[in-house]
C-alpha positions as CSV (number, residue, x, y, z in Angstrom):
1,X,-27.4,-12.7,41.0
2,X,-25.8,-14.4,38.0
3,X,-28.4,-12.8,35.8
4,X,-27.6,-9.4,37.2
5,X,-23.9,-9.9,36.5
6,X,-24.6,-11.0,32.9
7,X,-26.7,-7.9,32.3
8,X,-24.0,-5.7,33.7
9,X,-21.4,-7.4,31.5
10,X,-23.4,-6.9,28.4
11,X,-24.2,-3.3,29.2
12,X,-20.5,-2.6,29.8
13,X,-19.6,-4.2,26.5
14,X,-22.2,-2.2,24.6
15,X,-21.0,1.0,26.3
16,X,-17.3,0.3,25.4
17,X,-18.3,-0.5,21.8
18,X,-20.3,2.7,21.5
19,X,-17.4,4.7,23.0
20,X,-14.9,3.2,20.5
21,X,-17.3,3.8,17.6
22,X,-17.6,7.4,18.5
23,X,-13.9,8.0,19.0
24,X,-12.7,6.3,15.8
25,X,-13.8,9.2,13.6
26,X,-12.5,11.8,16.1
27,X,-9.1,10.1,16.3
28,X,-8.7,10.0,12.6
29,X,-7.7,6.4,12.3
30,X,-9.2,2.9,12.3
31,X,-12.1,1.3,10.6
32,X,-15.1,3.3,9.4
33,X,-18.2,2.1,7.5
34,X,-18.2,2.0,3.7
35,X,-14.5,2.1,3.4
36,X,-14.3,0.4,-0.1
37,X,-13.9,3.1,-2.7
38,X,-14.9,0.8,-5.6
39,X,-17.6,-1.8,-6.2
40,X,-17.1,-5.4,-5.3
41,X,-15.5,-7.3,-8.1
42,X,-13.0,-4.5,-9.0
43,X,-9.6,-6.1,-9.6
44,X,-7.5,-6.0,-6.4
45,X,-10.5,-5.4,-4.1
46,X,-9.2,-2.3,-2.4
47,X,-11.0,-3.3,0.7
48,X,-8.2,-3.6,3.3
49,X,-8.1,-0.4,5.4
50,X,-4.6,0.8,6.0
51,X,-5.2,4.1,7.8
52,X,-7.6,7.0,8.1
53,X,-7.4,10.7,8.9
54,X,-9.9,13.3,9.9
55,X,-9.9,16.5,7.8
56,X,-11.4,19.6,9.4
57,X,-13.1,22.3,7.1
58,X,-11.3,24.9,9.3
59,X,-7.8,23.6,8.7
60,X,-5.4,26.3,7.7
61,X,-2.5,24.0,6.7
62,X,-2.5,20.9,4.5
63,X,-3.4,17.5,6.0
64,X,-0.8,14.9,5.0
65,X,-1.5,11.2,5.3
66,X,1.8,9.2,5.0
67,X,1.6,5.5,5.1
68,X,3.0,2.2,3.7
69,X,0.5,0.6,1.3
70,X,1.4,-2.9,0.2
71,X,5.0,-2.2,1.1
72,X,5.2,1.1,-0.8
73,X,5.5,4.6,0.8
74,X,2.4,6.6,-0.1
75,X,1.6,10.2,0.7
76,X,-1.9,11.8,0.3
77,X,-2.1,15.6,0.7
78,X,-5.4,17.4,1.4
79,X,-5.2,21.2,0.9
80,X,-7.1,23.5,3.2
81,X,-10.6,24.2,1.9
82,X,-10.9,20.9,0.1
83,X,-14.0,20.0,2.1
84,X,-16.7,22.3,3.5
85,X,-17.7,19.7,6.2
86,X,-15.6,17.4,8.5
87,X,-14.7,14.2,6.6
88,X,-12.5,11.2,7.1
89,X,-10.0,10.2,4.4
90,X,-9.7,6.4,4.4
91,X,-6.7,4.8,2.6
92,X,-7.2,1.2,1.5
93,X,-4.8,-1.4,0.0
94,X,-5.4,-3.6,-3.1
95,X,-4.2,-7.2,-3.7
96,X,-1.6,-6.3,-6.4
97,X,-1.4,-9.7,-8.1
98,X,-5.2,-9.5,-8.6
99,X,-4.8,-6.0,-10.1
100,X,-2.2,-7.4,-12.5
101,X,-4.5,-10.2,-13.6
102,X,-7.4,-7.8,-14.0
103,X,-5.7,-5.1,-16.1
104,X,-4.8,-7.7,-18.7
105,X,-8.3,-7.6,-20.1
106,X,-8.4,-3.8,-19.9
107,X,-5.7,-2.9,-22.4
108,X,-2.7,-3.6,-20.2
109,X,-1.8,-7.1,-21.1
110,X,1.9,-7.6,-20.3
111,X,1.9,-5.1,-17.4
112,X,2.4,-5.8,-13.7
113,X,1.0,-3.7,-10.8
114,X,3.9,-2.2,-8.7
115,X,1.8,-0.3,-6.3
116,X,-1.7,1.0,-5.6
117,X,-4.1,2.5,-3.1
118,X,-7.8,3.3,-2.7
119,X,-9.0,6.7,-1.3
120,X,-12.4,6.8,0.2
121,X,-13.8,9.9,1.7
122,X,-16.7,9.5,4.3
123,X,-18.7,12.0,6.2
124,X,-19.0,12.2,10.0
125,X,-22.0,9.8,9.8
126,X,-19.9,7.2,8.0
127,X,-21.6,7.7,4.6
128,X,-19.6,8.2,1.3
129,X,-18.9,11.8,0.4
130,X,-20.8,12.1,-2.9
131,X,-19.6,15.5,-4.1
132,X,-16.6,16.5,-6.1
133,X,-13.8,17.9,-3.9
134,X,-13.6,21.7,-3.8
135,X,-9.8,21.3,-4.5
136,X,-7.8,18.5,-5.9
137,X,-6.1,16.0,-3.6
138,X,-2.5,15.0,-4.4
139,X,-1.0,11.5,-4.2
140,X,2.7,10.7,-4.3
141,X,4.1,7.2,-4.5
142,X,7.8,6.4,-4.1
143,X,9.0,3.1,-5.3
144,X,12.5,2.4,-6.8
145,X,10.9,0.0,-9.3
146,X,8.8,2.8,-10.9
147,X,10.2,3.8,-14.3
148,X,9.5,6.9,-16.5
149,X,7.4,4.9,-18.9
150,X,5.0,3.4,-16.3
151,X,1.3,4.2,-16.2
152,X,-1.1,5.2,-13.5
153,X,-4.7,3.8,-13.8
154,X,-7.8,4.2,-11.8
155,X,-11.3,2.7,-11.1
156,X,-13.9,5.3,-10.0
157,X,-16.7,4.7,-7.5
158,X,-18.8,3.1,-10.2
159,X,-16.0,0.7,-11.2
160,X,-15.2,2.5,-14.5
161,X,-11.6,2.0,-15.6
162,X,-9.4,4.7,-17.1
163,X,-5.8,5.9,-17.4
164,X,-4.6,8.9,-15.4
165,X,-3.0,10.7,-18.4
166,X,-2.1,13.8,-16.3
167,X,0.0,11.7,-13.8
168,X,3.7,12.6,-13.5
169,X,5.8,9.5,-13.6
170,X,9.6,9.5,-13.2
171,X,12.2,7.0,-12.0
172,X,11.2,6.0,-8.5
173,X,8.3,8.3,-8.2
174,X,4.7,8.8,-9.4
175,X,2.4,11.7,-8.5
176,X,-1.0,12.9,-9.6
177,X,-4.1,14.8,-8.4
178,X,-7.8,13.9,-8.3
179,X,-11.2,15.3,-7.2
180,X,-13.2,12.1,-6.7
181,X,-12.4,9.1,-4.5
182,X,-11.3,6.3,-6.7
183,X,-8.8,3.5,-6.5
184,X,-5.4,3.7,-8.2
185,X,-2.6,1.4,-9.4
186,X,0.9,2.0,-10.9
187,X,1.6,-0.4,-13.8
188,X,4.9,-1.3,-15.4
189,X,5.7,-3.4,-18.4
190,X,6.7,-6.9,-17.4
191,X,9.7,-6.8,-19.7
192,X,11.1,-3.8,-17.9
193,X,12.9,-6.2,-15.5
194,X,10.5,-5.7,-12.6
195,X,10.1,-8.8,-10.6
196,X,7.3,-8.4,-7.9
197,X,8.6,-9.4,-4.5
198,X,12.2,-9.8,-5.6
199,X,14.8,-8.5,-3.1
200,X,18.0,-8.8,-5.1
201,X,19.1,-9.5,-8.6
202,X,20.5,-12.9,-9.6
203,X,23.5,-12.7,-11.9
204,X,23.3,-16.2,-13.2
205,X,27.1,-16.6,-13.4
206,X,28.4,-20.2,-12.9
207,X,30.3,-19.9,-9.6
208,X,30.1,-23.7,-8.8
209,X,33.5,-24.4,-10.4
210,X,35.2,-21.6,-8.5
211,X,33.6,-22.8,-5.2
212,X,34.8,-26.4,-5.7
213,X,38.3,-25.2,-6.5
214,X,38.4,-23.0,-3.4
215,X,37.2,-26.0,-1.2
216,X,40.0,-28.2,-2.8
217,X,42.6,-25.6,-2.0
218,X,41.4,-25.2,1.6
219,X,41.5,-29.0,2.1
220,X,45.0,-29.3,0.6
221,X,46.3,-26.5,2.8
222,X,44.8,-28.1,5.9
223,X,46.4,-31.4,5.1
224,X,49.8,-29.8,4.5
225,X,49.6,-27.9,7.8
226,X,48.7,-31.1,9.7
227,X,51.6,-33.0,8.2
228,X,54.1,-30.3,9.0
229,X,52.9,-30.2,12.7
230,X,53.3,-34.1,12.9
231,X,56.9,-34.0,11.6
232,X,57.8,-31.2,14.1
233,X,56.3,-33.2,17.0
234,X,58.3,-36.4,15.9
């Protein structure tokens, strides 16, 4: 009897796993095989899956994927007719401090990675989409730390590094298009005042003296008030 129960438990688990695996692609989100858009060893990794969306070849309106990647709002827009077969667009996140360390040897010493994302397109069977997209996909990143002189860089599926010279970069925003599924990063010069992870500026003004003076005044006022009350009571 125990053996029978174990067999039923295993069979149920396998059935649930199979059901989940078949619905992940249909739902357009979650983990899918081969999600890393770049080879192992690429600075930043780009292996953490953030979200995924299914794109139908019959779509008549753009498919927009809006998501936070490493704390930065990112929007990926897929125009109708970009793919002739159903695909899933998988967005991955890099480790930004690893990207910063890696680009130093690639001509960007003195730069820091503000944001980044990987875009991996997979077929309904979970295999990488090998063709060039029929239409360009568009990426927009909004981050108040982005400046007009910042750069967008990419690693392609073979790990080759290059600068996206056609990217449009303005204060707080970077946007560009692409027709293969690489990994991207937005870089800023370290001397631009960008402090990764900082939440507010520090003025550096010496307020210690003012604070001590204020505490002295509060103490003196309290003592005077206490003395006045004692004289009235007497």
